[in-house]
Coordinates of C-alpha atoms and ligand atoms in Angstrom, one line a residue:
X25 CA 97.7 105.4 60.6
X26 CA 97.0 103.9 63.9
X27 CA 100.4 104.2 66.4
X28 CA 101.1 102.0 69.7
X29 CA 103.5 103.1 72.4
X30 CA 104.6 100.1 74.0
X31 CA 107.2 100.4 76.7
X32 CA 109.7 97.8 77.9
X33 CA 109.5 95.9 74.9
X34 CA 113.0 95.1 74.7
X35 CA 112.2 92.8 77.9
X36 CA 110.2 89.5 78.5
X37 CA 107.2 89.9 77.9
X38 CA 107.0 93.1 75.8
X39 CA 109.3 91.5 73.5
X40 CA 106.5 88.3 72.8
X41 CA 104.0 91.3 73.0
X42 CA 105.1 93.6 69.6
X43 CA 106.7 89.9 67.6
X44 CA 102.7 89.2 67.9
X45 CA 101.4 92.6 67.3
X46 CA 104.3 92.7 64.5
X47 CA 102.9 89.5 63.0
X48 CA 98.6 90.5 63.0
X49 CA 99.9 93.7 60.8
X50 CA 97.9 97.0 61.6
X51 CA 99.5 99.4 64.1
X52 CA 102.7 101.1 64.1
X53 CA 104.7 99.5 66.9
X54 CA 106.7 102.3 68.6
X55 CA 109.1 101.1 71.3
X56 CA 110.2 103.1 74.5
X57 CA 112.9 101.2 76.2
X58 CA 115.6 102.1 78.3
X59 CA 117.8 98.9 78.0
X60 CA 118.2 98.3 81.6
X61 CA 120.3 95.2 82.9
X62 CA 116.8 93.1 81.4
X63 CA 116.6 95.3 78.3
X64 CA 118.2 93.4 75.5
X65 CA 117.6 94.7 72.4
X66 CA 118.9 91.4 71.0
X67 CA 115.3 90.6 71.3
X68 CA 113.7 92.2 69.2
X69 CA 116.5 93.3 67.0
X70 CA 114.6 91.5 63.6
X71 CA 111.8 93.6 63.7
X72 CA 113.7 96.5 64.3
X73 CA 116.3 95.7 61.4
X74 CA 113.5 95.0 58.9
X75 CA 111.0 98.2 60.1
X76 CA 108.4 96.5 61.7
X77 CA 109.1 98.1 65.5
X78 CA 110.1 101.4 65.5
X79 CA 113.1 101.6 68.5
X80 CA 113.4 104.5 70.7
X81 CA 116.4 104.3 73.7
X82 CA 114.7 106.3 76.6
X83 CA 113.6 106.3 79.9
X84 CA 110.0 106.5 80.9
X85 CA 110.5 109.0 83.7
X86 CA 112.0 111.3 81.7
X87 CA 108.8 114.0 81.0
X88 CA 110.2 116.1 77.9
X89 CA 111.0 112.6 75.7
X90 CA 107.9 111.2 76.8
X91 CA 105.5 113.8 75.9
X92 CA 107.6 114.7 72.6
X93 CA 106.9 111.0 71.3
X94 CA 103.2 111.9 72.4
X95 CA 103.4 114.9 70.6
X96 CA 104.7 113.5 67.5
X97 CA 103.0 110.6 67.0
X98 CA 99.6 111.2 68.6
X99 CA 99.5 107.7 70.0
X100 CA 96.2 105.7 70.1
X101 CA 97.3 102.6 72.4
X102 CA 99.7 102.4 75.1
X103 CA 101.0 98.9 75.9
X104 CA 103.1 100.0 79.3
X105 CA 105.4 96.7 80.2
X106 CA 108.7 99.2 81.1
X107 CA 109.1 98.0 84.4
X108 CA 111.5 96.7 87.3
X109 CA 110.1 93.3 87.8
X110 CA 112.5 91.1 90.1
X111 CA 111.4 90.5 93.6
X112 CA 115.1 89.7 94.7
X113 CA 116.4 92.6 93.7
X114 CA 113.4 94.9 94.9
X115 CA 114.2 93.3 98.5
X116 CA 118.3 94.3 97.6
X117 CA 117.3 97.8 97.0
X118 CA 113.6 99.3 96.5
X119 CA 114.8 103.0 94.8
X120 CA 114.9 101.9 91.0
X121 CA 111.5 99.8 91.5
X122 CA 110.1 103.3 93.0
X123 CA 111.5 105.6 90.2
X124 CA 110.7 103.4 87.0
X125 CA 107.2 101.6 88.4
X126 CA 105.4 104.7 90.2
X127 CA 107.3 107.9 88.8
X128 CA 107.5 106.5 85.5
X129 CA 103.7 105.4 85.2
X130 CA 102.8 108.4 86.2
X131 CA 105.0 110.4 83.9
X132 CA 103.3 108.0 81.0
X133 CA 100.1 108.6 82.4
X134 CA 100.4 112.4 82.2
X135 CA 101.4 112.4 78.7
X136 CA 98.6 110.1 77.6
X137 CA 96.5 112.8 79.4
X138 CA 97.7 115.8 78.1
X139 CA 97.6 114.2 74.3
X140 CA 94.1 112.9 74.8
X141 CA 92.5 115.5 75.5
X142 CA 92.9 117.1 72.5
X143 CA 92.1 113.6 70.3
X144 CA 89.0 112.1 69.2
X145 CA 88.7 107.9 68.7
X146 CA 89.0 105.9 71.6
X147 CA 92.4 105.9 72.9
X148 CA 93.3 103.6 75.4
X149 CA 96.6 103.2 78.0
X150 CA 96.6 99.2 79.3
X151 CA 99.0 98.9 82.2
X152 CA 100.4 96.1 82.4
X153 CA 100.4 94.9 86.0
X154 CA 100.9 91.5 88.1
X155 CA 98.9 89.2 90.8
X156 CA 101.6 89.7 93.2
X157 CA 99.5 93.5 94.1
X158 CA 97.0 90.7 95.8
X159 CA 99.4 89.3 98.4
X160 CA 99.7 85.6 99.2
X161 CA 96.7 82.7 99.6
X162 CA 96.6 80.4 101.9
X163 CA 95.8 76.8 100.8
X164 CA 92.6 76.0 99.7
X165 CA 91.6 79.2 99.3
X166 CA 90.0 80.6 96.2
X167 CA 92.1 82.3 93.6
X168 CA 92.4 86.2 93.2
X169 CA 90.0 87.8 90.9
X170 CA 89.0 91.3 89.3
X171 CA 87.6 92.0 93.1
X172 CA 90.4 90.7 95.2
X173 CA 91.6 93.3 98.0
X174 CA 95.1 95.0 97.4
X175 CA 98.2 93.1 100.1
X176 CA 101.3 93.9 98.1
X177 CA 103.9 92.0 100.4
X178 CA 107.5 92.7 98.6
X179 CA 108.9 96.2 97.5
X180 CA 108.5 94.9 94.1
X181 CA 104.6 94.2 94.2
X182 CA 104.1 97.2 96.8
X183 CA 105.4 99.2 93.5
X184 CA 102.7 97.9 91.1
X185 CA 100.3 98.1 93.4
X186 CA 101.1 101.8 93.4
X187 CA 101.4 101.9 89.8
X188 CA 97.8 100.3 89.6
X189 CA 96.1 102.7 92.0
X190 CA 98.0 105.8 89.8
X191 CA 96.2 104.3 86.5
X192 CA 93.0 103.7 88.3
X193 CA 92.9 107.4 89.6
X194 CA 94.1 108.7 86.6
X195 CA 90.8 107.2 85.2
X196 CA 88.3 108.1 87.6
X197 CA 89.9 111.6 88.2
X198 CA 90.8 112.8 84.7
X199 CA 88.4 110.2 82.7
X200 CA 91.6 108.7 81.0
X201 CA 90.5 105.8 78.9
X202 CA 92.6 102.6 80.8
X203 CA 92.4 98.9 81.5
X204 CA 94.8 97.5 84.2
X205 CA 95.8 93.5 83.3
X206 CA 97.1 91.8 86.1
X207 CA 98.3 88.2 85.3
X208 CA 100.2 85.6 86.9
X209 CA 103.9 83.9 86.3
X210 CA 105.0 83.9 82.7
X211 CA 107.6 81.7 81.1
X212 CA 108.5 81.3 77.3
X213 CA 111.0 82.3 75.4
X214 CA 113.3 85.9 75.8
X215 CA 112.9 85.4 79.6
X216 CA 116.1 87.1 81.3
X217 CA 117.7 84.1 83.2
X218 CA 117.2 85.7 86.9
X219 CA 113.8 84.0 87.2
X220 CA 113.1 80.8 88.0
X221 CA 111.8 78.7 84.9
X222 CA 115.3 80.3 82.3
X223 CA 117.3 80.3 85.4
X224 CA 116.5 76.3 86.1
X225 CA 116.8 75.4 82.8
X226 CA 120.1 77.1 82.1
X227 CA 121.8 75.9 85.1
X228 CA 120.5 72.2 84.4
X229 CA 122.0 72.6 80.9
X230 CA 125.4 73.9 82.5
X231 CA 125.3 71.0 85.6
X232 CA 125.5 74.3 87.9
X233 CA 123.6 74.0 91.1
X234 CA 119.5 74.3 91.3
X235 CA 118.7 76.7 94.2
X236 CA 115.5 75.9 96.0
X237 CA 113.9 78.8 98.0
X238 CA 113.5 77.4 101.4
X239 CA 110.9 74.3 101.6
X240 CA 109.9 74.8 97.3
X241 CA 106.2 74.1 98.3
X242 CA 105.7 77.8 97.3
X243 CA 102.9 77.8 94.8
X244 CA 102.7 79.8 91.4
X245 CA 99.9 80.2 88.6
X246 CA 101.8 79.8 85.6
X247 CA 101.4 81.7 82.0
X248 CA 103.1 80.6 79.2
X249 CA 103.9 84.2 78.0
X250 CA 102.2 83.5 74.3
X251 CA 98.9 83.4 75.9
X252 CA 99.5 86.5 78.1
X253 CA 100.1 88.4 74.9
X254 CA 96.9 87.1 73.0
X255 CA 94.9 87.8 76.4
X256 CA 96.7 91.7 76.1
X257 CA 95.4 91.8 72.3
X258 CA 92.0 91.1 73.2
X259 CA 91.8 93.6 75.9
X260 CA 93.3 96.5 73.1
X261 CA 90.7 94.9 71.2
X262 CA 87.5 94.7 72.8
X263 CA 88.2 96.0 76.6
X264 CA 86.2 98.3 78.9
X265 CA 87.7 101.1 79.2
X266 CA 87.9 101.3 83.1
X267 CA 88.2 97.7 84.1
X268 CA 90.6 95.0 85.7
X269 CA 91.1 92.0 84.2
X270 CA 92.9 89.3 85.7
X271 CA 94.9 86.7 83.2
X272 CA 96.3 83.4 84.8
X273 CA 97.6 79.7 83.2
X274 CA 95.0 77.5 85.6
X275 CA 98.3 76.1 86.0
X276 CA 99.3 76.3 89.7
X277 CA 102.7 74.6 90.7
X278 CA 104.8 74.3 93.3
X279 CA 108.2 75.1 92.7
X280 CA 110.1 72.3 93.8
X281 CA 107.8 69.8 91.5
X282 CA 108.8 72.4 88.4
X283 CA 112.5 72.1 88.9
X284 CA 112.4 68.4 89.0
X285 CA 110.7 68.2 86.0
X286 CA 112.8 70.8 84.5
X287 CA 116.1 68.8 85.2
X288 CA 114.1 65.5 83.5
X289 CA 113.6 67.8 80.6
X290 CA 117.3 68.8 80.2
X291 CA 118.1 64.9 80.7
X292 CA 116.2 63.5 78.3
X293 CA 117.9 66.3 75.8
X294 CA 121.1 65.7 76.4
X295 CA 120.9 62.2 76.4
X296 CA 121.7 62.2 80.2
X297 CA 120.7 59.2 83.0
X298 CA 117.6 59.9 84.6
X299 CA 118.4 61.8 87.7
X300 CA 121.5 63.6 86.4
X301 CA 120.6 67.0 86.4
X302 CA 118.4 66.6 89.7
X303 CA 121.4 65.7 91.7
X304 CA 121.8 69.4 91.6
X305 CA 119.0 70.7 93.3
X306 CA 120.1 72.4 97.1
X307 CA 117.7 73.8 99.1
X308 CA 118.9 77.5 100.4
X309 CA 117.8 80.3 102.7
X310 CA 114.2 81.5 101.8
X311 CA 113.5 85.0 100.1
X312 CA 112.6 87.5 103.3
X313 CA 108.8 87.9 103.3
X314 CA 108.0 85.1 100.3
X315 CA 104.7 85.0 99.2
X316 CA 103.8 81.2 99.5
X317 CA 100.9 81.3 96.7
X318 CA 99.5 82.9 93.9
X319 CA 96.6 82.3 91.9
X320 CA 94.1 83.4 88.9
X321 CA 90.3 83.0 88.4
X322 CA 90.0 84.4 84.6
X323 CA 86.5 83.2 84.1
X324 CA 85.8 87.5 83.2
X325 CA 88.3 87.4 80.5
X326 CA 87.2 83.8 79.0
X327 CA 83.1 84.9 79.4
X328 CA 83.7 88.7 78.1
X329 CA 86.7 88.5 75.6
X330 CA 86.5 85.2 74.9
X331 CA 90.2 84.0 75.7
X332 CA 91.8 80.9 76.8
X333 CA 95.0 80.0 77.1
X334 CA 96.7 77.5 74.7
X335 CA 99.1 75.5 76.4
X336 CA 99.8 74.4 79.4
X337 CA 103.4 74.3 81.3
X338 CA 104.0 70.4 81.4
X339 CA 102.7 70.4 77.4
X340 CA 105.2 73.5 76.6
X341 CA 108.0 72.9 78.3
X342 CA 109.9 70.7 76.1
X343 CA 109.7 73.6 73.7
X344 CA 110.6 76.2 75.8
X345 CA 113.9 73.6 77.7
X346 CA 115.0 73.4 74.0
X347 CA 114.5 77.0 73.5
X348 CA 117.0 77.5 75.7
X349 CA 119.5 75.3 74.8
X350 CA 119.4 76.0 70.8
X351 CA 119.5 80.0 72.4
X352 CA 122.3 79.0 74.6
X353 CA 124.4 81.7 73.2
X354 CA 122.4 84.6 73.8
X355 CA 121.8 83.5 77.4
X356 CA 125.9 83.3 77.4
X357 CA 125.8 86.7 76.3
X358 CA 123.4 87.9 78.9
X359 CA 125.0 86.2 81.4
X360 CA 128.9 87.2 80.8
X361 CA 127.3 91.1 80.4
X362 CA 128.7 90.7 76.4
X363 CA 124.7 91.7 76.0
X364 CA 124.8 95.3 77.0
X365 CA 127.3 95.8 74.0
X366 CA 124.9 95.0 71.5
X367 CA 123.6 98.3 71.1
X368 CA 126.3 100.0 70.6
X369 CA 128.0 97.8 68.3
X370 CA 125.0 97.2 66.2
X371 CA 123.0 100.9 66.7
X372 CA 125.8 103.2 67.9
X373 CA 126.1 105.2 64.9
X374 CA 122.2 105.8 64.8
X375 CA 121.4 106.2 68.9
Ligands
NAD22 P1 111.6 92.5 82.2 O1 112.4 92.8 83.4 O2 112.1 91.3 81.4 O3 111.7 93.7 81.1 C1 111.5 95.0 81.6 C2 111.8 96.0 80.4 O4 111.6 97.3 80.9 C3 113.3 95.9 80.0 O5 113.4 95.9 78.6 C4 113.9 97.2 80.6 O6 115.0 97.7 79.9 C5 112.7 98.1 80.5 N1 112.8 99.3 81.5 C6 113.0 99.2 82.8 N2 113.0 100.4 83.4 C7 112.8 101.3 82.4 C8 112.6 102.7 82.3 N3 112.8 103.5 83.4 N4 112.3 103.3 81.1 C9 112.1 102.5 80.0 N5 112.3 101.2 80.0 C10 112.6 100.5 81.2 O7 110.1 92.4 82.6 P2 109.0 91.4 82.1 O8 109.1 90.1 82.8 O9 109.0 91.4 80.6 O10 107.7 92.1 82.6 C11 107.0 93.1 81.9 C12 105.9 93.7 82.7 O11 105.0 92.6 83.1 C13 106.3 94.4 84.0 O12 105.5 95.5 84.2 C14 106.0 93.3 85.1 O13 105.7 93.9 86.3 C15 104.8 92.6 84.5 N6 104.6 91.2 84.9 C16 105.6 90.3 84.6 C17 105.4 89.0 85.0 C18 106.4 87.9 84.7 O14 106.2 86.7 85.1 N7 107.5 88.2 84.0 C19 104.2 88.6 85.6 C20 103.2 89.6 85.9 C21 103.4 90.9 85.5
TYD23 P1 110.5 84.3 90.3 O1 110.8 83.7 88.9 O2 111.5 85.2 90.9 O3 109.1 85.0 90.2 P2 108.2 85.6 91.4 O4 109.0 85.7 92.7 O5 107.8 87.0 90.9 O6 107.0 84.7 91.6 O7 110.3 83.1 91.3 C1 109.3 82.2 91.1 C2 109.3 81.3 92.4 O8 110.5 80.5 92.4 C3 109.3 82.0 93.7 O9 108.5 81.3 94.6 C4 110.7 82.1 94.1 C5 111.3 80.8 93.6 N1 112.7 80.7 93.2 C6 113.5 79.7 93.7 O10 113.1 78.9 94.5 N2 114.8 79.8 93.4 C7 115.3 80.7 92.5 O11 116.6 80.7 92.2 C8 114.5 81.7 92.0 C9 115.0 82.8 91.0 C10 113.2 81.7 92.4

């Protein structure tokens, strides 16, 4: 039987990733996750209750757990989300985005190594990574693709980037089987409420204050994160081994026109005036060093794997404002801390 590793998924994105995976049936969905301050197992604690994710509590930098769930489950995919991935806190404090994105890649990478050398099929490690490696455009210029020159700007992307250039020598030095996806901004459901889209939407919701970043003319690609996962599927699929592939929404925004059209969302479901929720919105000091734009050309992915992406963000985001409000307990519960309790009540007899 066919076994994925896929780390992080008790976060974001990883968390959409293996309730997909779960769904199309196949692989046995093995899950490293540490359960950081964004690890809530919360997330994906249905799949895990009924069998369909197999949860393991660990850290990715730690060598002898890592290659003893290599040794005993002879993996044949590694889906690698485990990652720090908040440029705020990365310009707080750079160590843990150091440790988990770099050390801990390479830690994976090594055990992939080790076990596939010894394994026939075609294994395959897909690191998933982020535009922000590329730097900031200018206006008008033309979006980052496969090609585009590394300019990580933030301690966060300056991480990845590190990360990306570990799987990519990994490859070319030691022939390990590896595609590298960078994509653009997600949103969707399960997003931890320190990012922009949750964090608007909750706050509208709660008539707390909407903080803009400086002028909110910064620009962002973004990804709703269903498509993101399908566009992952099909790399695991039918990817080149060896290749970059770069996944984006076609949806470029600037921030300021998102959070006003955010709090007209939460308006119009809560039955509120027009305007109520955007009396909110305060412009404060600008993030140190903030990239002013990202975006995505994903022509390779639509012309080689065939994706596209299904929605787009002013179609989705009634779904994903009411998301959050019908969920408005388990953001509660992220945001009091009553989250990190979870696993102990709920696992702590089997952790
Ligand atoms: P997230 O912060 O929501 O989740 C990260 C998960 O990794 C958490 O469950 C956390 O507990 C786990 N983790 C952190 N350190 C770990 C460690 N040392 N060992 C094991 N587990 C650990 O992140 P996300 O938004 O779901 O992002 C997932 C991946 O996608 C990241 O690699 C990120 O860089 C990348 N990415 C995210 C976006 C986005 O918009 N969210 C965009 C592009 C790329
Ligand atoms: P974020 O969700 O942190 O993603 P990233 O920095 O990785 O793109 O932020 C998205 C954009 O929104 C970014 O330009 C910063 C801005 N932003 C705000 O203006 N206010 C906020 O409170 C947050 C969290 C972000």
């Amino acid at each position: 039987m066919s076994h994925w590793l896929v780390t992080g998924a008790a976060g974001f994105i990883g968390a959409n990733f293996v309730r997909l995976a779960a769904a199309a049936g196949g692989p046995r969905l093995v899950v490293l996750d540490a359960l950081t301050y964004a690890g809530n197992l919360e997330n994906i604690a249905d799949l895990v209750a009924d069998g369909r994710v197999e949860f393991h509590r660990g850290d990715i930098c730690d060598e002898p757990l890592v290659t003893g769930l290599f040794a005993r489950y002879r993996f044949d995919r590694v889906v690698h989300f485990a990652a720090e991935s908040h440029v705020d806190r990365s310009i707080l404090g750079a160590g843990p985005f150091v440790r988990t994105n770099v050390h801990g890649t390479a830690v994976l990478l090594d055990a992939a190594r080790a076990c596939w050398k010894a394994q026939t099929g075609d294994p395959l490690f897909l690191h998933v990574s982020t535009d922000e490696v590329f730097g900031s455009l200018e206006p008008g210029e033309a979006p980052f693709t496969e090609d585009s020159p590394y300019r990580p700007n933030s301690p966060y992307s300056a991480s990845k980037a590190a990360a990306d250039h570990l799987v990519r020598a990994w490859q070319h030095t030691h022939g390990l089987p590896a595609i590298i996806s960078n994509c653009s901004n997600n949103y969707g459901p399960w997003q931890f409420p320190e990012k922009l889209i949750p964090l608007m939407i909750l706050n509208a919701i709660d008539g707390r204050e909407l903080p803009v970043y400086g002028d909110g003319m910064q620009v962002r690609d973004w990804l709703h994160v269903e498509d993101h996962c399908t566009a992952l599927l099909a790399m695991l699929e039918r990817g080149q081994p060896g290749r970059t592939y770069v996944v984006g929404g076609n949806c470029e925004r600037a921030n300021i026109d998102i959070i006003r059209r955010i709090a007209s969302e939460v308006d119009a479901l809560l039955g509120k005036p027009a305007g109520s929720a955007a009396k909110f919105i305060r412009h404060v000091a600008d993030r140190p060093g903030h990239d002013r734009r990202y975006a995505m050309n994903a022509a390779v992915l639509r012309r080689e794997l065939g994706w596209q992406p299904r929605h787009d963000l002013e179609g989705a985001l009634p779904s994903v404002v009411r998301w959050y409000w019908e969920n408005r307990e388990w953001a509660a519960r992220i945001r009091s801390g009553a989250y990190r309790e979870y696993y102990e009540k709920q696992y702590g007899a089997r952790a």
